[in-house]
Coordinates of C-alpha atoms in Angstrom, one line a residue:
Chain A
M1026 CA -21.1 -15.3 -1.4
I1027 CA -17.5 -13.5 -1.7
S1028 CA -14.8 -15.7 -2.7
F1029 CA -11.2 -14.9 -2.3
N1030 CA -8.8 -16.7 -4.7
S1031 CA -5.0 -16.7 -4.3
V1032 CA -5.4 -13.0 -2.7
S1033 CA -1.8 -11.4 -2.4
K1034 CA -1.5 -7.4 -1.8
Y1035 CA 1.3 -5.5 -0.9
Y1036 CA 2.5 -2.0 -1.2
P1037 CA 6.0 -1.1 -2.4
T1038 CA 7.9 0.8 0.6
K1039 CA 11.5 1.6 0.9
Q1040 CA 12.7 -1.8 2.8
G1041 CA 10.6 -3.7 -0.5
R1042 CA 7.9 -5.3 -0.5
S1043 CA 5.9 -4.9 2.4
Y1044 CA 2.7 -7.8 2.3
V1045 CA -0.6 -6.9 3.7
F1046 CA -1.9 -10.1 2.3
K1047 CA -0.4 -13.5 1.5
N1048 CA -2.3 -16.5 -0.7
V1049 CA -5.6 -15.4 0.7
N1050 CA -8.3 -18.1 0.3
I1051 CA -11.8 -17.8 1.7
T1052 CA -15.6 -17.7 1.0
L1053 CA -17.4 -15.2 3.0
P1054 CA -21.1 -15.8 3.1
T1055 CA -23.3 -12.9 2.3
D1056 CA -26.4 -13.6 4.7
V1057 CA -25.1 -12.4 7.7
S1058 CA -23.3 -9.5 8.7
I1059 CA -19.6 -9.6 9.4
G1060 CA -17.2 -7.5 11.4
V1061 CA -13.7 -6.8 10.7
L1062 CA -11.1 -7.3 13.0
G1063 CA -7.6 -6.2 13.2
P1064 CA -4.9 -3.5 14.5
N1065 CA -4.0 -0.6 12.8
G1066 CA -2.1 -1.1 9.9
A1067 CA -3.0 -4.7 9.3
G1068 CA -5.0 -4.3 6.1
K1069 CA -8.9 -3.4 7.5
S1070 CA -9.7 -0.9 4.6
T1071 CA -7.3 -2.4 2.2
L1072 CA -9.7 -5.5 2.4
I1073 CA -12.3 -3.4 2.1
K1074 CA -11.3 -1.3 -0.8
M1075 CA -10.4 -4.1 -2.8
M1076 CA -14.2 -5.9 -1.8
G1077 CA -15.2 -2.6 -3.3
G1078 CA -13.4 -2.4 -6.6
A1079 CA -11.5 0.8 -5.3
D1080 CA -8.1 -1.4 -5.2
F1081 CA -7.1 -4.4 -6.8
P1082 CA -5.4 -7.5 -5.7
N1083 CA -1.6 -7.9 -7.2
T1084 CA -2.1 -11.6 -7.6
G1085 CA -5.4 -13.5 -7.6
E1086 CA -9.0 -12.3 -7.9
I1087 CA -12.1 -11.2 -5.6
T1088 CA -14.9 -12.5 -7.2
S1089 CA -18.8 -11.8 -6.0
D1090 CA -22.4 -12.8 -8.0
K1091 CA -24.0 -10.1 -5.2
R1092 CA -24.0 -6.2 -5.7
I1093 CA -21.8 -4.5 -3.6
S1094 CA -21.5 -1.6 -2.6
W1095 CA -18.5 0.7 -2.7
P1096 CA -16.5 1.6 0.5
L1097 CA -18.4 3.7 2.2
G1098 CA -15.3 5.6 4.5
L1099 CA -14.0 9.2 5.2
Q1100 CA -11.2 8.7 2.5
G1101 CA -12.1 8.6 -1.2
G1102 CA -15.6 8.4 -2.8
M1103 CA -15.9 12.1 -3.1
Q1104 CA -14.0 14.9 -4.9
G1105 CA -12.9 17.6 -2.5
S1106 CA -13.4 20.6 -5.1
M1107 CA -16.7 19.5 -6.3
T1108 CA -19.9 20.0 -4.0
G1109 CA -21.9 17.8 -2.5
R1110 CA -25.0 18.3 -4.7
E1111 CA -22.7 17.2 -7.9
N1112 CA -20.9 14.5 -5.7
V1113 CA -24.2 13.0 -6.1
R1114 CA -25.4 13.9 -9.1
F1115 CA -21.8 12.2 -10.4
V1116 CA -22.7 9.0 -8.6
A1117 CA -26.6 9.2 -9.5
R1118 CA -25.2 9.4 -13.5
I1119 CA -22.8 6.7 -13.2
N1120 CA -25.0 4.5 -11.7
G1121 CA -27.2 5.2 -14.9
H1122 CA -29.7 7.6 -13.6
K1123 CA -30.8 10.3 -16.0
Q1124 CA -33.1 12.5 -13.6
T1125 CA -30.6 13.3 -10.5
K1126 CA -33.1 16.0 -9.1
A1127 CA -35.2 13.3 -6.8
I1128 CA -31.8 11.1 -5.6
E1129 CA -30.3 15.1 -4.7
Q1130 CA -33.1 15.5 -3.1
Q1131 CA -33.4 12.9 -1.1
V1132 CA -29.7 13.0 0.2
A1133 CA -29.5 16.5 1.0
T1134 CA -33.3 15.5 3.2
F1135 CA -31.0 12.5 4.9
A1136 CA -27.9 14.3 5.1
E1137 CA -29.1 17.9 6.8
I1138 CA -26.3 19.7 6.5
G1139 CA -28.5 22.6 5.1
K1140 CA -26.6 25.1 2.4
Y1141 CA -23.7 23.2 2.9
F1142 CA -24.5 21.1 0.3
D1143 CA -23.5 23.0 -2.4
E1144 CA -20.3 24.1 -1.0
P1145 CA -17.5 22.2 -2.0
V1146 CA -16.4 18.9 -0.5
K1147 CA -13.2 20.1 1.0
S1148 CA -14.9 22.3 3.5
Y1149 CA -16.7 19.8 5.1
S1150 CA -15.9 18.3 8.5
N1151 CA -15.5 14.5 9.0
G1152 CA -19.1 14.4 10.4
M1153 CA -20.8 16.2 7.3
R1154 CA -18.4 14.2 4.8
A1155 CA -19.9 11.0 6.5
R1156 CA -23.8 12.3 6.4
V1157 CA -23.4 12.8 2.5
T1158 CA -21.6 10.0 2.0
F1159 CA -24.2 7.9 4.2
G1160 CA -27.1 9.5 2.4
L1161 CA -26.0 8.6 -0.8
T1162 CA -26.1 4.9 -0.4
M1163 CA -30.0 5.7 1.0
A1164 CA -31.0 7.5 -1.9
F1165 CA -30.1 4.5 -3.5
D1166 CA -32.8 2.5 -1.4
F1167 CA -30.1 0.4 -0.5
D1168 CA -29.6 -1.0 -3.9
F1169 CA -26.8 -3.5 -2.8
D1170 CA -26.8 -7.1 -1.1
V1171 CA -23.3 -6.1 0.9
L1172 CA -22.9 -2.7 1.9
L1173 CA -19.5 -2.0 3.0
I1174 CA -18.4 0.4 5.9
D1175 CA -15.4 1.5 7.3
E1176 CA -15.2 3.1 10.4
L1177 CA -18.2 5.5 8.8
N1178 CA -20.4 5.9 11.8
A1179 CA -17.8 6.4 14.0
V1180 CA -17.9 10.4 13.6
G1181 CA -21.2 11.0 13.4
D1182 CA -22.7 13.2 16.1
A1183 CA -26.0 11.4 18.3
N1184 CA -28.2 12.3 16.2
F1185 CA -26.5 10.8 13.0
K1186 CA -25.6 7.6 14.7
A1187 CA -29.2 7.0 15.5
K1188 CA -30.5 7.8 12.3
S1189 CA -28.0 5.3 10.9
K1190 CA -28.6 2.7 13.0
K1191 CA -32.0 2.7 12.6
L1192 CA -31.6 2.4 9.1
L1193 CA -29.4 -0.1 9.2
L1194 CA -31.3 -2.3 11.0
E1195 CA -34.8 -1.6 9.4
K1196 CA -32.8 -3.0 6.1
Y1197 CA -30.9 -5.7 7.6
D1198 CA -33.3 -8.2 5.9
K1199 CA -32.3 -7.4 2.2
T1200 CA -29.2 -5.7 3.1
K1201 CA -26.0 -7.3 4.9
L1202 CA -23.0 -5.5 6.2
I1203 CA -19.2 -5.7 6.2
M1204 CA -18.2 -3.5 8.6
V1205 CA -14.9 -2.2 10.0
N1206 CA -15.2 -0.4 13.7
H1207 CA -12.9 -0.2 16.9
N1208 CA -15.9 -0.1 18.9
S1209 CA -16.6 -3.8 20.0
A1210 CA -19.9 -3.0 21.6
E1211 CA -21.5 -1.4 18.0
L1212 CA -19.8 -4.4 15.9
K1213 CA -21.7 -7.1 18.5
Q1214 CA -24.9 -4.7 17.7
Y1215 CA -24.8 -4.9 13.9
C1216 CA -22.7 -8.0 13.2
Q1217 CA -22.9 -11.8 13.5
A1218 CA -19.9 -13.1 12.3
G1219 CA -16.5 -12.0 12.6
L1220 CA -13.5 -11.7 10.5
L1221 CA -10.1 -11.5 12.1
I1222 CA -6.8 -10.6 10.1
K1223 CA -4.0 -12.8 11.5
D1224 CA -0.2 -13.4 10.1
K1225 CA -1.4 -11.8 6.7
S1226 CA -4.0 -14.2 5.9
L1227 CA -8.2 -14.2 7.3
I1228 CA -9.8 -16.2 9.5
Y1229 CA -13.4 -16.3 9.5
F1230 CA -15.5 -16.7 12.7
P1231 CA -19.5 -17.5 12.5
K1232 CA -20.1 -15.6 16.2
I1233 CA -18.9 -12.3 16.3
Q1234 CA -17.8 -13.0 20.1
D1235 CA -15.5 -15.9 19.2
A1236 CA -13.7 -13.3 16.7
L1237 CA -13.6 -10.5 19.3
D1238 CA -11.9 -12.9 22.3
E1239 CA -9.5 -14.1 19.5
Y1240 CA -8.7 -10.5 18.7
K1241 CA -8.1 -9.7 22.6
A1242 CA -6.2 -12.6 23.1
L1243 CA -3.6 -12.0 20.1
Y1244 CA -3.4 -8.4 20.3
V1245 CA -4.2 -6.3 23.5
T1246 CA -1.9 -7.3 25.9
S1247 CA -3.2 -6.9 29.4
R1248 CA -1.8 -4.4 31.3
Chain B
M15 CA -38.5 6.0 -2.4
D16 CA -40.1 4.7 -5.4
F17 CA -36.3 4.5 -7.5
P18 CA -35.8 1.6 -9.7
L19 CA -33.3 -1.0 -8.4
A20 CA -30.0 -1.8 -9.9
I21 CA -30.5 -0.8 -13.7
A22 CA -29.2 -3.6 -16.0
R23 CA -26.9 -2.2 -18.2
T24 CA -24.0 -3.7 -20.5
S25 CA -20.3 -2.5 -20.3
L26 CA -20.6 -0.1 -23.2
Q27 CA -23.4 1.6 -21.3
I28 CA -21.7 1.9 -18.3
M29 CA -18.5 3.3 -19.8
R30 CA -21.2 5.8 -21.9
D31 CA -22.6 6.4 -18.7
T32 CA -19.6 7.4 -16.8
V33 CA -18.0 9.2 -19.4
H34 CA -21.1 11.3 -19.6
A35 CA -20.9 11.7 -16.1
L36 CA -17.1 13.2 -16.3
L37 CA -17.8 15.0 -18.9
M38 CA -20.5 17.2 -16.8
R39 CA -17.9 17.4 -13.8
E40 CA -14.9 18.6 -16.3
L41 CA -16.7 20.7 -18.1
K42 CA -18.1 22.6 -14.6
T43 CA -14.8 22.5 -13.6
R44 CA -12.9 24.2 -16.5
F45 CA -15.0 26.5 -17.7
G46 CA -17.6 26.9 -15.1
A47 CA -15.6 28.5 -12.4
K48 CA -14.0 30.9 -15.1
K49 CA -16.7 33.2 -16.5
L50 CA -14.6 33.8 -19.3
G51 CA -13.1 30.4 -19.5
Y52 CA -14.0 29.1 -22.7
F53 CA -13.0 32.8 -24.3
W54 CA -10.1 32.6 -23.7
A55 CA -9.5 29.0 -25.8
F56 CA -10.9 31.8 -29.0
V57 CA -8.9 34.7 -27.8
E58 CA -5.2 33.1 -27.1
P59 CA -4.4 31.8 -30.6
A60 CA -6.1 34.3 -32.1
A61 CA -3.9 36.9 -30.3
Q62 CA -0.7 34.9 -30.8
A63 CA -1.3 34.9 -34.5
S64 CA -2.0 38.5 -34.4
I65 CA 0.7 39.5 -32.9
M66 CA 3.1 37.7 -34.9
A67 CA 1.2 39.1 -37.9
I68 CA 1.9 42.5 -36.6
M69 CA 5.8 42.0 -36.3
F70 CA 6.1 40.6 -39.9
S71 CA 3.8 43.4 -41.4
L72 CA 6.5 45.6 -39.6
I73 CA 9.3 44.1 -41.0
G74 CA 7.8 44.3 -44.5
R75 CA 6.2 41.0 -45.4
N76 CA 2.7 40.6 -45.9
S77 CA 2.9 37.3 -47.3
L78 CA 5.1 33.9 -46.4
A79 CA 4.7 31.6 -48.8
G80 CA 2.0 32.9 -51.2
V81 CA -0.2 33.4 -48.3
P82 CA -1.3 35.8 -46.0
V83 CA 0.9 36.3 -42.9
A84 CA -2.0 36.1 -40.4
L85 CA -3.5 33.2 -42.1
F86 CA -0.5 31.4 -42.2
I87 CA 0.6 31.1 -38.9
L88 CA -2.6 30.5 -37.7
S89 CA -2.4 27.5 -39.8
G90 CA 0.5 26.2 -37.8
I91 CA -0.5 27.9 -34.2
L92 CA -4.1 26.1 -34.1
P93 CA -2.6 22.7 -34.3
F94 CA 0.1 22.8 -32.2
K95 CA -1.5 24.7 -29.3
F96 CA -3.9 21.8 -29.9
F97 CA -1.4 19.2 -29.3
S98 CA 0.4 21.2 -26.3
K99 CA -3.0 21.3 -24.5
L100 CA -4.1 17.9 -25.2
L101 CA -0.6 16.7 -23.5
P102 CA -0.9 18.4 -20.1
Q103 CA -4.2 17.4 -20.0
L104 CA -4.3 13.6 -20.5
A105 CA -0.9 13.6 -18.3
Q106 CA -3.2 14.7 -15.3
A107 CA -6.6 13.0 -16.4
I108 CA -6.1 10.4 -13.9
S109 CA -4.5 12.2 -10.6
A110 CA -6.9 14.8 -11.1
N111 CA -9.9 12.6 -10.8
K112 CA -8.4 10.1 -8.0
P113 CA -11.3 10.1 -5.4
L114 CA -14.1 9.0 -8.1
F115 CA -12.0 6.1 -9.0
A116 CA -13.5 4.6 -5.2
Y117 CA -16.6 3.6 -7.6
R118 CA -16.4 0.4 -9.6
Q119 CA -17.8 2.0 -12.8
V120 CA -15.3 4.5 -13.4
T121 CA -11.7 3.1 -14.5
A122 CA -8.6 4.9 -15.3
I123 CA -9.5 5.2 -19.3
D124 CA -12.6 7.0 -18.6
P125 CA -11.2 10.2 -17.6
I126 CA -8.9 10.1 -20.3
I127 CA -11.5 9.9 -22.8
T128 CA -13.8 12.6 -21.6
R129 CA -10.5 14.8 -22.1
L130 CA -9.6 13.9 -25.4
I131 CA -13.3 14.6 -26.3
I132 CA -13.2 18.2 -24.5
E133 CA -10.0 18.6 -26.0
A134 CA -11.0 17.5 -29.6
V135 CA -14.3 19.3 -29.8
T136 CA -12.8 22.7 -28.6
F137 CA -9.7 22.5 -31.1
V138 CA -12.4 22.1 -34.2
V139 CA -14.9 24.7 -32.8
V140 CA -12.2 26.9 -32.2
Y141 CA -10.6 26.3 -35.9
T142 CA -14.2 26.8 -37.0
V143 CA -14.8 29.9 -35.7
I144 CA -11.3 31.9 -36.2
L145 CA -12.1 30.6 -39.8
I146 CA -14.9 31.8 -40.2
V147 CA -13.8 35.6 -38.3
M148 CA -10.8 35.6 -40.8
A149 CA -13.4 34.9 -43.7
W150 CA -15.9 37.4 -42.9
M151 CA -12.8 39.7 -42.5
G152 CA -11.9 39.2 -46.8
F153 CA -9.4 36.3 -46.4
E154 CA -9.7 33.5 -48.6
V155 CA -10.1 30.7 -46.2
W156 CA -11.9 27.9 -47.7
P157 CA -9.4 25.1 -47.6
H158 CA -7.8 23.6 -50.6
D159 CA -8.2 20.2 -49.7
L160 CA -10.3 20.0 -46.9
L161 CA -10.1 15.8 -46.9
A162 CA -6.2 16.1 -46.3
L163 CA -6.7 18.6 -43.6
L164 CA -9.1 16.4 -41.7
G165 CA -6.8 13.6 -42.0
I166 CA -3.9 15.1 -40.8
N167 CA -5.9 16.7 -37.7
T168 CA -7.2 13.3 -37.0
L169 CA -3.0 12.0 -37.2
L170 CA -2.2 14.5 -34.6
L171 CA -5.3 13.8 -32.5
I172 CA -3.7 9.7 -32.6
L173 CA -0.6 11.0 -31.9
G174 CA -1.3 13.3 -29.0
T175 CA -3.4 10.3 -27.3
G176 CA -0.4 8.2 -27.7
I177 CA 2.0 10.7 -26.2
G178 CA -0.6 11.2 -23.5
L179 CA -1.0 7.7 -22.7
I180 CA 2.5 7.6 -22.3
M181 CA 2.7 10.3 -19.9
C182 CA 0.0 9.1 -17.7
S183 CA 2.2 6.3 -17.2
A184 CA 5.1 8.5 -16.8
V185 CA 3.0 10.6 -14.1
A186 CA 2.1 7.5 -12.5
H187 CA 5.7 6.4 -11.6
W188 CA 7.4 9.7 -11.2
E189 CA 5.2 13.1 -10.7
D190 CA 7.5 15.3 -11.8
S191 CA 7.3 14.3 -15.4
S192 CA 4.8 16.7 -16.6
K193 CA 7.4 19.4 -15.3
I194 CA 10.0 17.9 -17.8
L195 CA 6.7 18.1 -20.5
A196 CA 6.3 21.9 -20.1
M197 CA 10.1 22.1 -20.4
V198 CA 10.5 20.3 -23.8
M199 CA 6.9 21.8 -25.3
T200 CA 8.2 25.3 -24.4
P201 CA 11.3 25.1 -27.4
M202 CA 9.1 22.9 -29.6
F203 CA 7.1 26.3 -30.2
F204 CA 10.0 27.5 -32.2
I205 CA 11.1 24.6 -34.0
S206 CA 7.6 23.0 -35.2
G207 CA 7.5 25.5 -38.2
I208 CA 4.8 27.9 -36.5
F209 CA 6.2 30.9 -38.0
F210 CA 8.1 29.4 -40.9
C211 CA 8.1 26.7 -43.3
A212 CA 10.1 24.1 -45.2
T213 CA 10.8 26.2 -48.0
M214 CA 11.8 29.3 -46.2
I215 CA 14.8 26.7 -45.2
P216 CA 17.8 25.6 -47.6
S217 CA 17.5 22.3 -47.9
Q218 CA 20.8 20.9 -46.3
Y219 CA 19.2 22.2 -42.8
W220 CA 16.2 20.4 -43.2
Y221 CA 17.5 17.2 -41.0
L222 CA 17.6 19.5 -37.9
F223 CA 13.5 20.1 -38.0
D224 CA 12.3 16.8 -39.9
W225 CA 12.5 14.5 -37.2
N226 CA 9.9 16.4 -35.3
P227 CA 6.7 14.7 -36.1
I228 CA 4.6 18.1 -35.4
F229 CA 7.0 20.2 -37.9
H230 CA 5.4 17.5 -40.3
V231 CA 2.1 17.9 -39.2
I232 CA 2.1 21.6 -39.6
E233 CA 3.8 21.3 -43.0
L234 CA 1.2 18.6 -44.2
S235 CA -2.0 21.0 -42.9
R236 CA -0.6 24.0 -44.9
D237 CA -0.4 21.7 -47.6
A238 CA -4.3 21.1 -47.5
M239 CA -4.8 24.3 -46.5
F240 CA -3.5 26.2 -49.4
A241 CA -3.5 26.0 -52.9
S242 CA 0.0 27.7 -53.3
Y243 CA 2.1 26.0 -50.8
T244 CA 3.5 22.6 -51.2
T245 CA 5.4 20.9 -49.1
P246 CA 8.9 19.8 -49.8
V247 CA 9.4 17.4 -46.5
G248 CA 6.3 16.8 -45.1
S249 CA 5.6 12.9 -45.0
W250 CA 2.2 10.9 -44.3
K251 CA 4.3 8.1 -43.7
Y252 CA 6.1 9.4 -41.1
V253 CA 3.3 11.3 -39.4
G254 CA 1.3 8.1 -39.6
M255 CA 4.5 5.9 -38.0
C256 CA 4.7 8.3 -35.4
A257 CA 1.1 8.1 -34.3
L258 CA 0.9 4.6 -34.8
V259 CA 3.8 3.7 -32.3
S260 CA 3.2 6.4 -29.7
V261 CA -0.4 5.1 -29.3
S262 CA 0.9 1.3 -29.4
V263 CA 3.4 2.1 -26.3
G264 CA 0.7 4.3 -24.8
L265 CA -1.8 1.7 -24.8
M266 CA 0.6 -1.1 -23.9
L267 CA 1.7 1.1 -20.5
Y268 CA -2.0 1.5 -19.9
Q269 CA -2.8 -2.2 -19.6
V270 CA 0.5 -2.6 -17.5
N271 CA -0.5 0.1 -15.3
R272 CA -3.8 -0.1 -14.9
N273 CA -4.0 -1.1 -11.7
R274 CA -1.8 0.9 -10.3
F275 CA -3.8 4.4 -12.0
I276 CA -7.0 3.1 -9.6
A277 CA -5.1 1.8 -6.5
T278 CA -4.7 4.9 -4.0

């Protein structure tokens, strides 16, 4: 269970406070995978970040008794001036691992980016970043109940997509997903439930198809 | 794949692990990238002190307030360098580590603590090594009052932490704050008593200098270092108050802004 307790989040803009979420009260189950839907700028990434502890609501709180991953996305999570290996080592250390060699090796094997693993992350392409970011969660053998994924599998090549898909479905019993993705076919593949961002609030749909239909009705104007 | 699942740790252990990870990362970027990184930490104050010692020797002085010129200047330059390096380091501590706040284990105070440790340890090592070299060259370096010297430098560390924390909040609101800091620190070099001390100034002009806590710190460390020097103005109470006030204000600002530091 992930509980939102009167959560509000705004960003200061030149035109005053711009609210992304206003007084959200909802409880999300953690025994199904959830696809997050909303148009650009509705707050999908903000939502994922707040659940992952990388950002905070301005008021209210988000609590959970489950182990939730950090937000797996293209932004954040990796320091550009450090190499892939150093980033992996850093994450291993903050998670309390004293011996980091084996974890580094495992990420390197999964990421398959060769010698670039020892180059600064800022020299990586989006696909390479995604491979290392994804490999990182791998190395902890899915030490999470919920994995937060923010459009991460959107950028990989076919090989990486197949690899990560196989992995996610394999681990499904233990690890559920909360996923942002603009590809509805992929969402349906991974998620059973949907979460729609509407009017600065969240609406939970136990069936992803209902959420997709509602999303289309609301935001997709027919030509 | 036989890694242990979640390792159960207390909050303090998580913080220790995080600071350790940050320490490894900072040391690598600071001293690892440039081969001579650590070397300059020693050479810079030593070179500055030697240049000034030569200048004073050229105008016919070989002792100031009964202390050899080189030692006199070193005793001022070392604490000043520590302070003027610590502040920009702390001011940038948070913005330099921003992407790493994506992990919930890492909070804003962690890089601040990390940089405090690095700067303080560097200061102690540089201070000690320079004194040993001076002793080897035949100077009388053993502090007259070691406890007082340690005490005043601890107060300096607390003062620096407080102002550093204030700077962190200032930078979070207005990025150019660190430029203002750099502008202020340059004249500070000349008014903090690095190459003069209170007894060289007529007492009616002391008010021009005695508002400056760093001036007090340098006066008091010379008082502690040299048996022949007794400071007429240096006040433990004043430095202590400045340290206490700055660290309180710094911690308050930190508490108010702690979420702003992390949010991107």
